Short mmCIF file of C-alpha atoms in Angstrom, two decimals:
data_model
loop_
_atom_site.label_atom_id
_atom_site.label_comp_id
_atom_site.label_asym_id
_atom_site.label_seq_id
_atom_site.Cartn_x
_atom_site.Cartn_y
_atom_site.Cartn_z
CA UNK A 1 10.40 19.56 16.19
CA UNK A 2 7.48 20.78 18.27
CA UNK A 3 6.68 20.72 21.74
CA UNK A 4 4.02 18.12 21.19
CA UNK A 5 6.47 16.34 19.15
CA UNK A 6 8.66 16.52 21.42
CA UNK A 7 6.24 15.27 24.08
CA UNK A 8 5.19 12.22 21.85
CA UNK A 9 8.52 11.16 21.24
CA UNK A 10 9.98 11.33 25.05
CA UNK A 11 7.05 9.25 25.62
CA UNK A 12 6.81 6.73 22.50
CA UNK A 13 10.77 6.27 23.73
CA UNK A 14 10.17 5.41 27.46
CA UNK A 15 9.76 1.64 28.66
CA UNK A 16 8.74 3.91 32.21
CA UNK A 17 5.57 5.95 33.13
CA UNK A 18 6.89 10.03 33.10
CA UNK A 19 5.36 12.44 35.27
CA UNK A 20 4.10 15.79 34.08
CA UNK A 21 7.27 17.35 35.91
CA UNK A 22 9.87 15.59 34.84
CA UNK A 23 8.47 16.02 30.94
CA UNK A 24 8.37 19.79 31.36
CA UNK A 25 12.38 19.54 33.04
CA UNK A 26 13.36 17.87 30.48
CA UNK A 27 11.82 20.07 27.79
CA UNK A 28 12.18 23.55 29.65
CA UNK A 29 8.50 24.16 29.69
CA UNK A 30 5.36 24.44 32.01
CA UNK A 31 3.50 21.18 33.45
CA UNK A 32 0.39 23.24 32.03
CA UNK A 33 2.20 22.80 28.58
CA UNK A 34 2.71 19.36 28.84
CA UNK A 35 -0.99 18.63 29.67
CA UNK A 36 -2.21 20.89 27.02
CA UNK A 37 -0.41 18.48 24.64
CA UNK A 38 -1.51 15.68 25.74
CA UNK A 39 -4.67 17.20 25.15
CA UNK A 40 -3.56 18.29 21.61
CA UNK A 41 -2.13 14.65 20.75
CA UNK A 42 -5.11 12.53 21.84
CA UNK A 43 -7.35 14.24 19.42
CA UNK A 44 -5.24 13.38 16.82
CA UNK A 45 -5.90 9.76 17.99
CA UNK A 46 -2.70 9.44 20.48
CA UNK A 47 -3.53 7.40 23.22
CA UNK A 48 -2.26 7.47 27.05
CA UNK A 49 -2.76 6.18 30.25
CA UNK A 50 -3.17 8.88 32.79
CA UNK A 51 -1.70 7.65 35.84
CA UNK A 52 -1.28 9.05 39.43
CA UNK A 53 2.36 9.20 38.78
CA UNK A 54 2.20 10.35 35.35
CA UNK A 55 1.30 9.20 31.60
CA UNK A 56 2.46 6.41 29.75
CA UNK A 57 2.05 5.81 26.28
CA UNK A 58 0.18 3.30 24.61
CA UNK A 59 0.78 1.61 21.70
CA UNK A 60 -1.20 2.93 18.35
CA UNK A 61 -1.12 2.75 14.75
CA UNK A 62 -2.12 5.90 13.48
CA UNK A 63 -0.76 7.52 10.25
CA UNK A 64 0.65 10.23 11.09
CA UNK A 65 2.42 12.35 7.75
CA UNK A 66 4.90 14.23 9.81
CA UNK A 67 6.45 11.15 10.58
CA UNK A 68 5.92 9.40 7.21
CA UNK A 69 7.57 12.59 5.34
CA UNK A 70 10.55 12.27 7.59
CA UNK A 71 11.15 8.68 6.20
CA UNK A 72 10.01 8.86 3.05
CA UNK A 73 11.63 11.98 1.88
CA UNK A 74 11.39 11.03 -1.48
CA UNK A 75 7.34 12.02 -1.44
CA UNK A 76 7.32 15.92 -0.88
CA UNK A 77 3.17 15.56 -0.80
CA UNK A 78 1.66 13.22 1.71
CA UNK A 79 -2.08 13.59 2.61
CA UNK A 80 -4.09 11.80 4.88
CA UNK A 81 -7.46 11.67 6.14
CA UNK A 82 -9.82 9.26 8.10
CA UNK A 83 -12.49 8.40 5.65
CA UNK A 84 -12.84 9.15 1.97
CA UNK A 85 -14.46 7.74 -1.13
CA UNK A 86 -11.38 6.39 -2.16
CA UNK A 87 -7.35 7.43 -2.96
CA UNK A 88 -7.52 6.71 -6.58
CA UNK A 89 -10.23 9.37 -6.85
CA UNK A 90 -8.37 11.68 -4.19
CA UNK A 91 -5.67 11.66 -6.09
CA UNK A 92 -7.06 11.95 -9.49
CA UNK A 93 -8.58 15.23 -8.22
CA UNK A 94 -5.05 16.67 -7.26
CA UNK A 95 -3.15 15.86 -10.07
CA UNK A 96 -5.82 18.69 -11.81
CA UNK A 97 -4.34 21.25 -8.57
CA UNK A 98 -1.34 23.38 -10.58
CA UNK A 99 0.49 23.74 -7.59
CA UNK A 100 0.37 20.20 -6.17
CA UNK A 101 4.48 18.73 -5.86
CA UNK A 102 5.04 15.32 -6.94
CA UNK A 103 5.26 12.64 -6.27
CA UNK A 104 2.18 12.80 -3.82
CA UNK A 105 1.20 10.40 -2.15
CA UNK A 106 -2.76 9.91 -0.36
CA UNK A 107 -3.44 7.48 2.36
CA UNK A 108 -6.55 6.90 4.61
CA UNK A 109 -8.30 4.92 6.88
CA UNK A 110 -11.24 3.84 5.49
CA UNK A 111 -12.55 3.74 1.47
CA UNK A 112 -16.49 4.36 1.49
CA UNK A 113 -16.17 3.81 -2.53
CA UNK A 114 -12.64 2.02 -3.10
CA UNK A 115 -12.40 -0.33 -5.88
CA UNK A 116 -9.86 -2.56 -7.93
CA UNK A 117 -9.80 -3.89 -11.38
CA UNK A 118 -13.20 -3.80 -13.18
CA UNK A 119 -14.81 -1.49 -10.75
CA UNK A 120 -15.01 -4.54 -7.97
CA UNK A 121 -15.77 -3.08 -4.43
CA UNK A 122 -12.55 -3.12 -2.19
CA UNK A 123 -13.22 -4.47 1.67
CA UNK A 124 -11.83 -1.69 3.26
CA UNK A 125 -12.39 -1.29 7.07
CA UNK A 126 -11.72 1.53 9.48
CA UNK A 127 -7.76 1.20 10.83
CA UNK A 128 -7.40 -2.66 9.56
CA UNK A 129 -5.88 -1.95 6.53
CA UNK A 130 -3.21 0.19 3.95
CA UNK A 131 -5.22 1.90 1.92
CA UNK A 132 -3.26 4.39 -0.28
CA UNK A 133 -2.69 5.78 -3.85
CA UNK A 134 0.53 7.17 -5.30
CA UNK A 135 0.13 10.19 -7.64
CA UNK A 136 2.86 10.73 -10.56
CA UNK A 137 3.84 12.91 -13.22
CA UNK A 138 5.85 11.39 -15.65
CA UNK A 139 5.46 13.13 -18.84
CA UNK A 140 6.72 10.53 -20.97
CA UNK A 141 5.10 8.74 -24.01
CA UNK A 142 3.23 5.54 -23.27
CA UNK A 143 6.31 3.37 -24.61
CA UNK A 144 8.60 5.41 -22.24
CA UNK A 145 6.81 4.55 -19.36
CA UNK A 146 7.71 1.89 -16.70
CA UNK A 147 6.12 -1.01 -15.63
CA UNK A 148 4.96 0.60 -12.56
CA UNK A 149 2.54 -2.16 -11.94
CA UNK A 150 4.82 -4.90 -11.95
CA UNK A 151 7.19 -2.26 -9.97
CA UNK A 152 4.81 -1.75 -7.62
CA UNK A 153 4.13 -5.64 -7.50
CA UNK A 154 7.94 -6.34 -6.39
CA UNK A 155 7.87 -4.18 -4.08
CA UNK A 156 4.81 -4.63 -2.03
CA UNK A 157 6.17 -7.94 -2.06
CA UNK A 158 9.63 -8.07 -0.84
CA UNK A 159 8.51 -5.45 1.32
CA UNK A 160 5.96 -7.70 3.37
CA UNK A 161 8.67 -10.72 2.93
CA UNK A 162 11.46 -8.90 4.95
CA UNK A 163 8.90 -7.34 7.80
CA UNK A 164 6.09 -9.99 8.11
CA UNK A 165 9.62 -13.06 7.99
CA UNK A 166 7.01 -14.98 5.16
CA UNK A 167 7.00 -15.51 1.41
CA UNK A 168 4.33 -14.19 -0.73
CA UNK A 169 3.70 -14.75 -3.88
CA UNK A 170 2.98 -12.55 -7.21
CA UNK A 171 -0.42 -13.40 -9.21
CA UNK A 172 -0.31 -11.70 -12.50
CA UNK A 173 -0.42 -8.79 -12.77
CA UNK A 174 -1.63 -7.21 -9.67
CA UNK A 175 -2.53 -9.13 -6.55
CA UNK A 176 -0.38 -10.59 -4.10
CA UNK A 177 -0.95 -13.56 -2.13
CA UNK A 178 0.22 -15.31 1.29
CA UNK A 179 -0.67 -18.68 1.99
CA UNK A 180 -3.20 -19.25 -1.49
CA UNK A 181 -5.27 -15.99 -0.29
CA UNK A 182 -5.13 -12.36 -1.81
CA UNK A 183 -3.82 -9.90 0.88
CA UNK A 184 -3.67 -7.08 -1.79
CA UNK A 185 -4.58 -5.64 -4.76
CA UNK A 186 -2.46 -2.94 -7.27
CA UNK A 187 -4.27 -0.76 -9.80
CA UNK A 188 -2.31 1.51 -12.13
CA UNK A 189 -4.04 4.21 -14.28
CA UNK A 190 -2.85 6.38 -16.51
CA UNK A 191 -4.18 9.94 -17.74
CA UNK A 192 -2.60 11.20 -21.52
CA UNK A 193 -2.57 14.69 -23.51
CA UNK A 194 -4.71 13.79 -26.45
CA UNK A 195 -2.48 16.31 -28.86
CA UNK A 196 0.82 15.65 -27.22
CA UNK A 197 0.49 12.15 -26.70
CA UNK A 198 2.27 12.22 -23.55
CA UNK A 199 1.01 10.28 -20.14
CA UNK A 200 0.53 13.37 -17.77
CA UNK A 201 0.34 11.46 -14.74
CA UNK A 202 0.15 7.90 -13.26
CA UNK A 203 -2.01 6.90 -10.62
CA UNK A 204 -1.12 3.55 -8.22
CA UNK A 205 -3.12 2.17 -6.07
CA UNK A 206 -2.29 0.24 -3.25
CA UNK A 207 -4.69 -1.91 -0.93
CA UNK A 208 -3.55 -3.77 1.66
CA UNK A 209 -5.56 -6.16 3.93
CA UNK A 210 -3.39 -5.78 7.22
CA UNK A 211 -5.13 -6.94 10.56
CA UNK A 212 -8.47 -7.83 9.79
CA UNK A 213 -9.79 -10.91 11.13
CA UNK A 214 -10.70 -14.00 8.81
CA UNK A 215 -13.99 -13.82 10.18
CA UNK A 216 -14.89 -9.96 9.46
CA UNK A 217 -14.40 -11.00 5.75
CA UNK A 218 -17.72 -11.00 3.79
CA UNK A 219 -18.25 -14.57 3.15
CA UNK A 220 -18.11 -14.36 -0.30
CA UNK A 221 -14.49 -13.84 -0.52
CA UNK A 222 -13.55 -14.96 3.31
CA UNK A 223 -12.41 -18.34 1.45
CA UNK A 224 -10.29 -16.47 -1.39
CA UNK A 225 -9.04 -13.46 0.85
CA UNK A 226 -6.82 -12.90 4.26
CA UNK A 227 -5.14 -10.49 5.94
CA UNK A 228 -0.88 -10.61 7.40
CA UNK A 229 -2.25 -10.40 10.75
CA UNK A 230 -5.91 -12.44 10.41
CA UNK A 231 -5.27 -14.56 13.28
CA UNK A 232 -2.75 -12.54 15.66
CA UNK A 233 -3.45 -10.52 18.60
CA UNK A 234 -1.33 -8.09 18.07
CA UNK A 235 0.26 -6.75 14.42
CA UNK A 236 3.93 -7.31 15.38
CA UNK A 237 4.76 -3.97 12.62
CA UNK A 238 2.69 -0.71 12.09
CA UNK A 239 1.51 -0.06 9.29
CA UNK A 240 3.53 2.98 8.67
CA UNK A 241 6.50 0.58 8.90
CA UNK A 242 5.36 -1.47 5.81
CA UNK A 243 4.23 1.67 4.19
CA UNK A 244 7.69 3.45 4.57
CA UNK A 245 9.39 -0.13 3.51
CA UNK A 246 7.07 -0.45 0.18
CA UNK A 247 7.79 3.06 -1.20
CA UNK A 248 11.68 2.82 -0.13
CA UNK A 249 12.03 -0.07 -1.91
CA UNK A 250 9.73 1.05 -4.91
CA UNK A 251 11.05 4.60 -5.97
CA UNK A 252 14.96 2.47 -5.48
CA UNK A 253 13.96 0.03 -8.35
CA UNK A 254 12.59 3.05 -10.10
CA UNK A 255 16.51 4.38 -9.67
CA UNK A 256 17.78 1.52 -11.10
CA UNK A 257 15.94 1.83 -14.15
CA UNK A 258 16.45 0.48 -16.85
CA UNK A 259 18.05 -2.66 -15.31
CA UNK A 260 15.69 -4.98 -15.38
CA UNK A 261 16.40 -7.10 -12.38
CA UNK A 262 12.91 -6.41 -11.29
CA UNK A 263 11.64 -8.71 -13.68
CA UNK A 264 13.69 -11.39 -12.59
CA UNK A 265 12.16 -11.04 -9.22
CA UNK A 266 8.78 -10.94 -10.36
CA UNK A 267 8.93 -14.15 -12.04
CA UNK A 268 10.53 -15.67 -9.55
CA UNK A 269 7.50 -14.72 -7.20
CA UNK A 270 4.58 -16.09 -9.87
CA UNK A 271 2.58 -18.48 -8.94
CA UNK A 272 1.13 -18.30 -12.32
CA UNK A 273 4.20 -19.78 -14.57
CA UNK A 274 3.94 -23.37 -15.42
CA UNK A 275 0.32 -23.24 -14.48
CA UNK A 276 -3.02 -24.18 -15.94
CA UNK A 277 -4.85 -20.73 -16.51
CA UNK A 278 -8.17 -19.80 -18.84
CA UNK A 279 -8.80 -16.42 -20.00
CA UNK A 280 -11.45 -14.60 -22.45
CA UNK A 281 -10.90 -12.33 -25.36
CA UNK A 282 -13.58 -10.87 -27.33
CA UNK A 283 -16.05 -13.52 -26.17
CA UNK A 284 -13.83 -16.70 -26.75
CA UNK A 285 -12.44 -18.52 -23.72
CA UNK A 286 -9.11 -20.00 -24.15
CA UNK A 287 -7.15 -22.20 -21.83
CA UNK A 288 -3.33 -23.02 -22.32
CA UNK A 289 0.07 -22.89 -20.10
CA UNK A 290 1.59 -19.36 -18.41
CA UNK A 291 4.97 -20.09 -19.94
CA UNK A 292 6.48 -16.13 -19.26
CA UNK A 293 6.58 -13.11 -18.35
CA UNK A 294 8.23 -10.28 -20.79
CA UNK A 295 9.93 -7.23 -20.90
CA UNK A 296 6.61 -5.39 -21.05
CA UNK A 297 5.06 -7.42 -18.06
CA UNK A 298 2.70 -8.95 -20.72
CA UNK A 299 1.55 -13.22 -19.88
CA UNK A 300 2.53 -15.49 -22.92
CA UNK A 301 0.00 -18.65 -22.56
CA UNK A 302 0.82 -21.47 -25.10
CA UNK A 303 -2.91 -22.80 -25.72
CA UNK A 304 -3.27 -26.04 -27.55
CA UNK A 305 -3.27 -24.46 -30.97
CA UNK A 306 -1.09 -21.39 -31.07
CA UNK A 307 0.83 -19.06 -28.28
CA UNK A 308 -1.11 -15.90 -27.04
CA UNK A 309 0.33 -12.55 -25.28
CA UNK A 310 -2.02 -10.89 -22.58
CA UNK A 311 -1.26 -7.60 -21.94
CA UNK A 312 -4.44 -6.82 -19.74
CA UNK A 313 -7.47 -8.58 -18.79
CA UNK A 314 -8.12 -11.27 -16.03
CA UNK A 315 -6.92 -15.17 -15.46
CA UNK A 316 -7.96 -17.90 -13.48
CA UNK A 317 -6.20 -20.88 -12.57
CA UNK A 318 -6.81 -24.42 -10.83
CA UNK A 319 -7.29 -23.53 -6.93
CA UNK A 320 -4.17 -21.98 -5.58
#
């Protein structure tokens, strides 16, 4: 650990204000040290409150990937950065770097370009939201593969059930929802070998709506889409908790494979089975009954003639 580590962490541990001296006793090292990083950690985005008897931290929720490698030592390659176009594209561009280690994941605070399913624009404000892709190399045939949508699904899930104390709830394939509104969306994309056939890497994407208020929404989707902490004052996790908690719990049901437990749990978090839905293929709009879920994460709908399997594509549903 660093002296500025070391620095942060006396202070991110004390409930007291610390004086420059007593820092640089406890740590062997010169007060001019100390204040040098202080320095040093506030451009990184630390804050403190510089007080006659000494500095006390304050409260942020920055990612920092020091600490995120340290708990999620499962992801040798973790890259952040404060603005980009998006993570899908950040880490589409790394998985064509020879020497990149994966699993690798990228995270950042703001998308100027992110998008989900069908190229729809992703709200993604500065610091009020998880907004992070997970880069893979799986070398496997497409049948080999996982479900790492419906993996990723559970996860972000259960994850936000056992930190935020709430139940959310699974809309196929990719979006989870708390109280009838979308807090976040999951795309998975896939890049093959044309002569070996193989998938050469996986791409998921993650975005999370985490403190923004109801009323910063855009008002077309203010009505369809929240945040876990739209009306709170405070967040009462960071965000690199519910990062660290998604992943843990994600690359564990990967471990278990090929139990398929998972799926249990993802059907038992639909909000879709049982329901009403309507769907298109090749122009024709059909409307039937989600009746299950299967092996292969694919939607059997019984409509009133005959019983169709989505494997892709989009559903809507009666108001949630």
């Amino acid at each position: 650990m660093t002296t500025k580590e070391k620095i942060l962490h006396l202070l991110q541990q004390s409930d007291v204000v610390l004086s420059g001296e007593k820092i640089a006793q406890s740590l062997a090292i010169s007060r001019t040290a100390v204040w040098k990083a202080i320095k040093e950690l506030e451009k990184e985005g630390y804050q403190f409150d510089h007080l006659a008897n000494g500095y006390r931290y304050l409260s942020t929720d920055l990612y920092n990937a020091a600490a995120l490698s340290k708990d999620l030592a499962m992801i040798p390659t973790i890259r952040t950065s404060e603005a980009t176009e998006s993570t899908m594209k950040e880490a589409k561009l790394a998985a064509l770097e020879l020497d990149v280690t994966t699993p690798a994941l990228f995270l950042t605070e703001t998308q100027l370009g992110g998008h989900g399913r069908f190229n729809r624009p992703f709200f993604s404000p500065k610091k009020q939201g998880i907004y992070m892709s997970l880069l893979l190399k799986p070398n496997q045939s497409f049948q080999e593969l996982p479900q790492y949508t419906v993996l990723a699904a559970v996860a972000v899930a259960e994850a936000i059930d056992a930190l935020l104390g709430q139940q959310t709830s699974i809309k196929w394939v990719n979006d989870i929802y708390l109280d009838g509104k979308k807090i976040c969306g999951i795309l998975s994309e896939a890049t093959s070998d044309f002569e070996s056939g193989r998938i050469t890497s996986i791409i998921i994407g993650i975005g999370i709506s985490f403190s923004i208020p109801q009323s910063d929404f855009p008002a077309e989707i203010r009505d369809k889409a929240t945040s876990l902490f739209a009306h709170e004052e405070a967040p009462t996790f960071s965000r690199s908790a519910l990062i660290t908690e998604i992943w843990t719990r994600f690359f564990a049901l990967l471990a278990a494979l090929p139990n398929d437990d998972y799926l249990g749990r993802y059907r038992e978090k639909s909000f879709v089975l049982g329901r009403h839905v309507q769907f298109t293929q090749q122009g024709v709009t059909y409307e039937g009954i989600a009746q299950d879920i299967t092996s292969t994460g694919e939607l059997v709908v019984k409509t009133a003639t005959e019983t169709k399997v989505l494997s892709s594509g989009e559903i809507s549903l009666e108001k949630y």
